XYZ file of C-alpha atoms in Angstrom:
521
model
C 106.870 145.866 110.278
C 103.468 144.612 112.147
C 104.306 141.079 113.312
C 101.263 138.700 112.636
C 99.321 137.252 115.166
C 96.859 134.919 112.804
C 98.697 132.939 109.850
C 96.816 130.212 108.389
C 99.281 129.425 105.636
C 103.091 128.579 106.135
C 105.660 126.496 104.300
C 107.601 123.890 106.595
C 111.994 122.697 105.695
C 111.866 119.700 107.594
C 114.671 117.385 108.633
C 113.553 114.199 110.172
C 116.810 112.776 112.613
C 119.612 110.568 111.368
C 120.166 106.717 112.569
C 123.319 106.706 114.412
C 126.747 104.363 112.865
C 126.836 100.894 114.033
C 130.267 100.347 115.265
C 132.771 97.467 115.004
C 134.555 96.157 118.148
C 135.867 93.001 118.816
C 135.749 91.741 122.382
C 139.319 92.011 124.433
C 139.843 89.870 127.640
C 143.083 88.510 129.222
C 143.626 85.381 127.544
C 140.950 85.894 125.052
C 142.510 88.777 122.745
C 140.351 87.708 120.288
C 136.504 87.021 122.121
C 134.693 87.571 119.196
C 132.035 91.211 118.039
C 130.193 92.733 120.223
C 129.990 95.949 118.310
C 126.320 97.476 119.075
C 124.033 98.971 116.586
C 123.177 102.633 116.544
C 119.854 104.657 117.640
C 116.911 105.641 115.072
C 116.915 108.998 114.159
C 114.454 111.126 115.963
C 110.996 111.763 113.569
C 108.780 114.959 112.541
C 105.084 114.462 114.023
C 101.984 116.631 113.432
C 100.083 116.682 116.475
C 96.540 118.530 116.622
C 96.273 120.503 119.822
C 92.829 122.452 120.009
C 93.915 125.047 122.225
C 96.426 125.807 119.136
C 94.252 128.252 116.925
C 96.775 129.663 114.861
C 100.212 128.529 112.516
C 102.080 131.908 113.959
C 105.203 129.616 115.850
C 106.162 128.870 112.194
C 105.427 131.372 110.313
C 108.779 132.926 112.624
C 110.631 129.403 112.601
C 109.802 127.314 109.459
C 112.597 125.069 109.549
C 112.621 122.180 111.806
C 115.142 119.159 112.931
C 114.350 116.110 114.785
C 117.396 114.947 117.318
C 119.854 112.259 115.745
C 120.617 108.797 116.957
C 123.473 107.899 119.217
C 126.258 105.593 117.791
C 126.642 102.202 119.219
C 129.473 101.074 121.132
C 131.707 98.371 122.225
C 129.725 95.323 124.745
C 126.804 95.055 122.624
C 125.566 98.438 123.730
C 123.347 100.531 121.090
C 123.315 103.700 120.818
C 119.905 105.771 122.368
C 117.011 106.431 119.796
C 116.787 110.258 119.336
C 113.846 112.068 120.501
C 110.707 112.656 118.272
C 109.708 116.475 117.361
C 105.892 117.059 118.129
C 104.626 119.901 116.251
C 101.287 120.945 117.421
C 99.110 122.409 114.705
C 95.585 124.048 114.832
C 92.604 121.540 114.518
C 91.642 121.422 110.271
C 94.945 121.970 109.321
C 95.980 120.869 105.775
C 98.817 119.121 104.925
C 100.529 119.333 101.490
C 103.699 118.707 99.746
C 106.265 121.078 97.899
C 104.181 120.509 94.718
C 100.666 121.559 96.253
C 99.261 117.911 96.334
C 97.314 116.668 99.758
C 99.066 114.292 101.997
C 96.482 114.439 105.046
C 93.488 116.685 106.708
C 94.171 116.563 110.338
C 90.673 116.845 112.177
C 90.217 115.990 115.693
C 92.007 116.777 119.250
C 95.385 113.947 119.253
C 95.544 113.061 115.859
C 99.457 112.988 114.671
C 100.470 111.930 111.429
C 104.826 111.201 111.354
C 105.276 113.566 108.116
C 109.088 112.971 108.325
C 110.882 109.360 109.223
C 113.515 109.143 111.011
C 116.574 107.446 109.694
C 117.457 104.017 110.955
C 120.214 103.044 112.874
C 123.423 101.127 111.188
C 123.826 97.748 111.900
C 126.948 96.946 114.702
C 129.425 94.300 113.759
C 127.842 91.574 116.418
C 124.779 92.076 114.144
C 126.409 90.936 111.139
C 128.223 88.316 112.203
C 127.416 84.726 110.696
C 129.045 81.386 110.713
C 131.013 82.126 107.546
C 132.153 85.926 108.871
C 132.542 85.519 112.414
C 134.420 88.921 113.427
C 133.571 91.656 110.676
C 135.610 94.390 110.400
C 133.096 96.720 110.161
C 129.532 98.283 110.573
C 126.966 99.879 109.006
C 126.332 103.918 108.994
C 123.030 105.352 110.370
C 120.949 105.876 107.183
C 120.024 110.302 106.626
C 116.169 110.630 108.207
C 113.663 112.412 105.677
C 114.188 116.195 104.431
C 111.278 117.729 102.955
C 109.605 120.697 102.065
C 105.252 120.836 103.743
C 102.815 123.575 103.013
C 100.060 123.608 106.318
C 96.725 125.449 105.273
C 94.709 125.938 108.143
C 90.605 125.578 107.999
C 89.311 126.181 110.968
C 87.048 123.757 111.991
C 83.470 126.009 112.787
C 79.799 124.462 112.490
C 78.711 127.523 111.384
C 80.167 130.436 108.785
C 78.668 133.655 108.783
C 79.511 135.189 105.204
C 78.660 139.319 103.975
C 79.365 142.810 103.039
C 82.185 144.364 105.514
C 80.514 146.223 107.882
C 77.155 143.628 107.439
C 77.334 143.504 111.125
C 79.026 139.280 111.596
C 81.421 140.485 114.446
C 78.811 142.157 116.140
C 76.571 139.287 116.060
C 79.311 136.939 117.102
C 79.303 139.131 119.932
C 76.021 139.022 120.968
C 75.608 135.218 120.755
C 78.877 133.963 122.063
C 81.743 135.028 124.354
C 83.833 135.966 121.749
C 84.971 139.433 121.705
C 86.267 140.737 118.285
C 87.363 144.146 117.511
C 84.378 146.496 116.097
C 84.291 149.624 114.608
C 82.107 151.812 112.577
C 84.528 151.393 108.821
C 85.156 148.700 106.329
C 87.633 145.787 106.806
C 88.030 146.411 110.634
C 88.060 142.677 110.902
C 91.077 141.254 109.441
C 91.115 137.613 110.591
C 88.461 134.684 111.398
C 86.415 135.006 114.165
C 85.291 132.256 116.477
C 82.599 132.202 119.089
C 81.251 129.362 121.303
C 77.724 129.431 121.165
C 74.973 127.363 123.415
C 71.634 127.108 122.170
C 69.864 124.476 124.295
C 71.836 121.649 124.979
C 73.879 122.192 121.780
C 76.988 123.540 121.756
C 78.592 124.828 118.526
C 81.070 127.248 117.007
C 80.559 130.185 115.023
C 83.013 131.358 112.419
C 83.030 134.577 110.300
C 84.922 135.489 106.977
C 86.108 139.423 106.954
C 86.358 140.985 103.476
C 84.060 139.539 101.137
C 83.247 141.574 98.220
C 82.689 141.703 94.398
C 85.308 139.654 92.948
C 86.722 138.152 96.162
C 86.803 134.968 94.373
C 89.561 136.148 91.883
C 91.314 137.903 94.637
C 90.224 140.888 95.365
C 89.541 142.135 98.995
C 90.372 139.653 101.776
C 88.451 137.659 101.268
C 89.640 134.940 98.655
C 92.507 134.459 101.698
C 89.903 133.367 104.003
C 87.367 131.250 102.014
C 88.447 128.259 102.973
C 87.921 128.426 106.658
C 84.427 128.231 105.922
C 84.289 124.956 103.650
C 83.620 122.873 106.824
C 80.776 124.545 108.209
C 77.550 122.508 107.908
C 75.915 125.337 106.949
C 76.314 129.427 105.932
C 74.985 132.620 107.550
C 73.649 135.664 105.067
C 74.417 138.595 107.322
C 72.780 141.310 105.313
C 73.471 144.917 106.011
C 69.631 146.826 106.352
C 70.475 149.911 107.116
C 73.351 150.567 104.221
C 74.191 154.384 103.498
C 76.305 153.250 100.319
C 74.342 154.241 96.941
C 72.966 151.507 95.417
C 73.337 148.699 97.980
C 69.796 146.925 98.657
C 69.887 143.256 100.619
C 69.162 141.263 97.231
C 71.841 142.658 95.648
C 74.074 142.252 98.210
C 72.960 138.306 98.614
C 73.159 137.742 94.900
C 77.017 139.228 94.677
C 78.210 136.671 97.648
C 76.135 133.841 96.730
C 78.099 134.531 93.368
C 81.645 134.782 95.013
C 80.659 131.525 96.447
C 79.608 129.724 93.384
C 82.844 130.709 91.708
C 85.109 129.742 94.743
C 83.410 126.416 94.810
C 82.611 123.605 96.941
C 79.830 125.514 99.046
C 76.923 124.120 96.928
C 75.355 121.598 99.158
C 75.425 123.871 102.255
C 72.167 124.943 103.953
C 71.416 128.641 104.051
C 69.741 131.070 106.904
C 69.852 134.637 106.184
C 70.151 137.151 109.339
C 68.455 140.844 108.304
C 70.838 142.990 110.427
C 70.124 146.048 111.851
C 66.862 145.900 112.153
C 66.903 148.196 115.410
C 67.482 151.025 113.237
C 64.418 152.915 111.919
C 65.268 152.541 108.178
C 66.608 149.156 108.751
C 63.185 147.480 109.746
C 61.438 149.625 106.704
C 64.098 147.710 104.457
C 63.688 144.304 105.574
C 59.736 144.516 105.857
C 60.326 145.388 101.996
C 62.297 142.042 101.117
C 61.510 139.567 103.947
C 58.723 138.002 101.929
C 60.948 137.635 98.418
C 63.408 136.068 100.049
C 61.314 133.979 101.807
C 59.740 133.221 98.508
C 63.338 131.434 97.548
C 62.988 129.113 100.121
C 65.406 130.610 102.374
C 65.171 130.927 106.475
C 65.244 134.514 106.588
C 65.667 136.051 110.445
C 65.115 139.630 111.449
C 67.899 140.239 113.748
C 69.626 143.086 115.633
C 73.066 142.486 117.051
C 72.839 145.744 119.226
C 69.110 144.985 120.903
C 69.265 141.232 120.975
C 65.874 141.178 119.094
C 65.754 137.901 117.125
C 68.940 136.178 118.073
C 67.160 133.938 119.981
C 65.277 132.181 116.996
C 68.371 132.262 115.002
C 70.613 130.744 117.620
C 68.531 127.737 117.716
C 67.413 127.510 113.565
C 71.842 126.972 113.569
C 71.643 124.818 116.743
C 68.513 122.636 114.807
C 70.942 122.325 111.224
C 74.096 121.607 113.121
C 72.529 118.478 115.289
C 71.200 117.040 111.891
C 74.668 117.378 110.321
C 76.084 115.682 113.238
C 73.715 112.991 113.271
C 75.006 111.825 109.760
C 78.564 112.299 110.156
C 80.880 109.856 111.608
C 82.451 110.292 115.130
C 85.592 111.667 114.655
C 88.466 109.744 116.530
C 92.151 110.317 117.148
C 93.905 108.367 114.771
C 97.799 107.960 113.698
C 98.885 108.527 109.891
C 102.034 107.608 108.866
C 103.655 108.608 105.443
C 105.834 105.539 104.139
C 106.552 104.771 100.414
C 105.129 101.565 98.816
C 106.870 98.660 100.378
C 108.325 96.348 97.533
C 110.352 93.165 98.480
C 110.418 91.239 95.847
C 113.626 89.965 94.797
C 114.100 92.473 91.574
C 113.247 95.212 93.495
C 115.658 97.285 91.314
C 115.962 98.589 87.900
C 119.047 99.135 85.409
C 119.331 101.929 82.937
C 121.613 102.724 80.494
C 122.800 106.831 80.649
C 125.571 108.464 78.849
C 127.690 108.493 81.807
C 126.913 104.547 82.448
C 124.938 101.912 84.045
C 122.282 103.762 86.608
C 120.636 101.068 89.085
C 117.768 102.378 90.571
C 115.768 100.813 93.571
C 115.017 100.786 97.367
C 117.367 98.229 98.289
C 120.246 99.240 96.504
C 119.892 102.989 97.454
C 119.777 101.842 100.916
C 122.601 99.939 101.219
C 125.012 102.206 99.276
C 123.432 105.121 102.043
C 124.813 102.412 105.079
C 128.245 101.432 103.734
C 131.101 103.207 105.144
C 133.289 103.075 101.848
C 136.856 104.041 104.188
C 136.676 99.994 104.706
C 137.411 98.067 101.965
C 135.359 94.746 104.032
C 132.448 96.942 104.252
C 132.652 97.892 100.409
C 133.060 93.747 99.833
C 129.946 93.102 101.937
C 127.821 96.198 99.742
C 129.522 93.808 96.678
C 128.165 90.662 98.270
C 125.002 92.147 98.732
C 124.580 93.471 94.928
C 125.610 90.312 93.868
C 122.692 88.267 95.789
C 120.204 90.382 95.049
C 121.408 90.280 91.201
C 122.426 93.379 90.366
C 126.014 92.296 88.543
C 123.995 89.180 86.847
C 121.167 91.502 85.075
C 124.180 94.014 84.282
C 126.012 91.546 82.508
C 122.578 90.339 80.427
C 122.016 93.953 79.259
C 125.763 94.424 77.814
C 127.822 95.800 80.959
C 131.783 95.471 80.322
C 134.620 94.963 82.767
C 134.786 98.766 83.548
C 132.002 100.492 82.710
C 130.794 103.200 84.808
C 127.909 101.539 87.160
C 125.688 104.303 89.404
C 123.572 103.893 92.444
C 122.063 106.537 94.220
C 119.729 110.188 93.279
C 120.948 112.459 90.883
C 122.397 114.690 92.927
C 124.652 112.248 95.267
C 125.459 109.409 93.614
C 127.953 106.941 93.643
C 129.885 105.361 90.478
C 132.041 102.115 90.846
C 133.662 99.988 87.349
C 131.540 97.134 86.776
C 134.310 94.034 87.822
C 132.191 91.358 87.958
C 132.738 88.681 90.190
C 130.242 85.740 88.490
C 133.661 83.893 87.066
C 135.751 83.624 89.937
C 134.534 81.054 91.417
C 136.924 78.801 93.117
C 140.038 81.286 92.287
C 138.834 83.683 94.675
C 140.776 82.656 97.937
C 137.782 83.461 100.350
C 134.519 85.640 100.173
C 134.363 89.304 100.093
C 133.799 91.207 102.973
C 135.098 87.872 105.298
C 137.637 88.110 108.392
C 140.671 86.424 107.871
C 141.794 86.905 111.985
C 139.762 83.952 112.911
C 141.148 81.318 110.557
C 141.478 77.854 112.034
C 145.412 77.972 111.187
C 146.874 80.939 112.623
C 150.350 80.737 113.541
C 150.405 82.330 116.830
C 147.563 79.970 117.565
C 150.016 76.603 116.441
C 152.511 78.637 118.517
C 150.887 78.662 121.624
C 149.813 74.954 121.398
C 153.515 74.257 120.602
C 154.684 75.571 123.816
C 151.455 74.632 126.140
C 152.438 70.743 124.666
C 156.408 71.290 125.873
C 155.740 72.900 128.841
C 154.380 69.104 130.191
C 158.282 67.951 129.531
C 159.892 71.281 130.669
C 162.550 70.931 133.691
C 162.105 72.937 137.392
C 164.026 75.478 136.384
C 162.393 76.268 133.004
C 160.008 79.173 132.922
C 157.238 79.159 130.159
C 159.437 81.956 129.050
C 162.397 79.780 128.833
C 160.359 76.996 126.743
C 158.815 79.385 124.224
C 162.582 80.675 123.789
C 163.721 76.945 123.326
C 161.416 75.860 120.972
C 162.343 79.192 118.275
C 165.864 78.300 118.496
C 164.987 74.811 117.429
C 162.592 76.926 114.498
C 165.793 78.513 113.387
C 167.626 75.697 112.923
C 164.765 74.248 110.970
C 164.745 76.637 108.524
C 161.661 78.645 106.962
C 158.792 76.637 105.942
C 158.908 76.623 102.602
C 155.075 75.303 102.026
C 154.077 78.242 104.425
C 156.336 80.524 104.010
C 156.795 81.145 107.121
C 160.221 81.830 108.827
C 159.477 79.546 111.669
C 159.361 82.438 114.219
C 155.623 83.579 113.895
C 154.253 87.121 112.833
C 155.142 88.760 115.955
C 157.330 91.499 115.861
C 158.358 91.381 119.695
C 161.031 89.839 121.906
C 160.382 86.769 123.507
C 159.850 87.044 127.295
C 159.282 90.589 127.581
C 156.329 92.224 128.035
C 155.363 93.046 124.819
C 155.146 88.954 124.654
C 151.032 88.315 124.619
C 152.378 84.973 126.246
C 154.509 86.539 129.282
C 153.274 85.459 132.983
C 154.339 88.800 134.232
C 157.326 86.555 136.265
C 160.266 87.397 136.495
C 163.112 84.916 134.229
């Protein structure tokens, strides 16, 4: 199987990188076993970016490796440290190179050396558990995940960016010319179809500079696909204006130059788009004997259309001279009228909506489905293991009133309620929360550790206060052992419910006592 060298059309599986997971820790020092989060957040996820890169002529690199992932982000970690942003994928396409989605429609033309365009975001990073601390949840219990970067499927169609498109018959004689104006050197031979991709030559005419395409293939019906050349008609729809090469000295029966102008000017009229373009016709071949006989014969009708018309040989040089400079003279007055073109940056985001409604609920057979950008969002960052972190998604729902519009459109206790696309959704019973009000013994999603009235907290100030009255030979050991036997006698606290011992499960004055000095009794 021939491997390609020239592809100007290849489909693209991208995977932009994920955010990395925010991660909950809770700051551990001697005599501070609870110093408060310092969980930090994770990295963005690497992106996708087109980059134009002129010294890139062809889309061969992915033509062999269409698929393509961006690095992830790197998870946070205890100390308030957050996790490294992963690194961007640069893709460097051909200058003219069009960008389309799965469904054919245009998301960009990239013209220009430098200019990128992100086609796939990366995912952001999850929020750490410092992050979401607030006065009235001080030490969460958990963090946010590292929301999935963008996977999509791009078509690239390459049209090469030329000032001039020389269009004809096979065998007219356009990579010969190229040849003999430019630097280029293009294969050549004596039969039909020897050129099988775009050519492109530099060419200098004066003090302009300008490139020269050709199209291989064009023939009768090209337009509908026959030939080559309906795959190669586009690279010609930026030229400022089109090249006739017309064959003079044509063995095949029946060929004459009008006839062979009137079939590609009609291949071009049916592909479309072409219209406005200037013409020049080039009479090739006019070195041969019956070649200069032919194009005496037709010079003058054609002339007579108000076309340039050139008598031209690509093997003697005679006439390339006045054509090289007729391009150089259209291509200075289409640059004069079209805008400088600058690097710039494009950037595919959806519509940003933040309004407060920014959702929608619909009623399905299988239950309530809430569709939005915030919703979505959040469900993607909640690590549904933690029961906190499913109380803070809850929370968050409930602000942005989700349960409150559920309840006005006929949700019951129970229903099915759905957030997410079709294909990975997630279902929870509607159990809404509007009527608890003051029953509900704190808010969802807060830590209980840092209460005000902890009981090994009162149980350290007990023993801190009795240690002023202790006696020389009392250790802080011997106090704390002193004061539970005078718990016991007490009895349980029966408002509490506490035994009067505390929640520890350890012995008193050995190590596994958070309160031992590491002496000896």
């Amino acid at each position: 199987m021939a491997i390609p060298t020239f592809v100007d059309q290849v489909t693209l599986h991208l995977a932009a990188g994920r955010g990395g997971n925010g991660v909950a820790s809770v700051k551990r020092e001697k005599f501070k076993p609870l110093g408060g989060p310092d969980g930090g957040n994770g990295g963005q996820g690497g992106s996708i970016i087109l980059q134009v890169d002129t010294s890139v002529t062809t889309l061969v690199d992915y033509h062999h490796s269409p698929k393509r992932r961006a690095d992830n982000g790197g998870q946070g970690a205890g100390d308030h440290k957050n996790g490294g942003n992963g690194k961007d994928l640069v893709l460097a396409v051909p200058d003219g190179t069009l960008v389309k989605d799965a469904d054919g429609n245009e998301l960009a033309d990239l013209v220009g050396h430098g200019t990128t365009m992100v086609i796939a975001q990366g995912g952001r990073g999850g929020l750490g558990n410092a992050a979401l601390a607030s006065s009235k949840r001080k030490a969460p219990g958990f963090a946010l995940l590292g929301e999935p970067g963008d996977e999509l499927v791009v078509r690239l169609e390459l049209k090469v960016v030329a000032d001039i498109g020389l269009v004809g018959f096979p065998s007219a004689g356009k990579s010969s010319l190229i040849a003999a104006i430019s630097r280029a050197r293009p294969k050549i031979a004596d039969y039909p179809f020897t050129t099988l991709i775009p050519n492109l030559g530099v060419v200098t005419a004066g003090e302009t500079t300008f490139v020269v395409a050709d199209v291989p293939g064009l023939i009768e019906g090209a337009a509908e696909g026959r030939g080559l050349g309906h795959d190669f008609l586009r690279h010609i729809e930026r030229c400022a204006a089109l090249v006739h090469v017309i064959d003079t000295a044509s063995i095949e029966p029946g060929r004459n130059p009008l006839d062979d102008l009137e079939v590609i000017e009609g291949e071009l009229a049916r592909y479309g788009g072409l219209e406005d373009r200037p013409r020049l016709v080039a009479l090739n071949k006019v070195d041969v004997p019956d070649g200069q006989d032919i194009a005496d014969m037709v010079v003058e009708e054609l002339r007579g259309r108000g076309l340039r018309v050139f008598e031209v040989s690509a093997a003697s040089g005679a006439g390339l001279r006045e054509l090289t400079f007729a391009m150089a003279e259209i291509v200075v007055a289409s640059r004069e009228v079209a805008p400088d073109a600058e690097p710039e940056r494009i950037v595919l985001r959806p519509k940003a909506v933040d309004a407060s409604d920014d959702f929608e609920v619909v009623g399905t057979d299988d239950g309530w489905r809430v569709r939005g950008t915030k919703p979505e969002r959040w469900v993607r960052q909640t690590d549904f293991s933690n029961e906190e972190a499913v109380g803070f998604l809850a929370d968050r729902l409930s602000r942005l009133g989700v349960e409150i519009k559920l309840a006005r459109m006929g949700a019951q206790e129970g229903d099915a309620v759905i957030i997410g696309p079709e294909n990975n959704s997630v279902v929870f019973d509607f159990k809404p929360s509007i009527e608890a009000g003051a029953e509900m013994l704190g808010r969802r999603g807060e830590d209980e550790r840092l209460r005000e009235n902890r009981p090994a907290r009162e149980r350290r100030r007990d023993i801190a206060e009795a240690m002023e009255t202790k006696s020389e030979e009392e250790a802080r050991a011997d106090v704390a052992r002193r004061l539970d036997e005078e718990r016991k006698k007490k009895g349980p606290n029966r408002s509490s419910g506490s035994s009067g011992v505390g929640p520890m499960s350890y012995e008193i004055g050995t190590k596994d006592d958070p309160d031992w000095d590491g002496s000896d009794d």
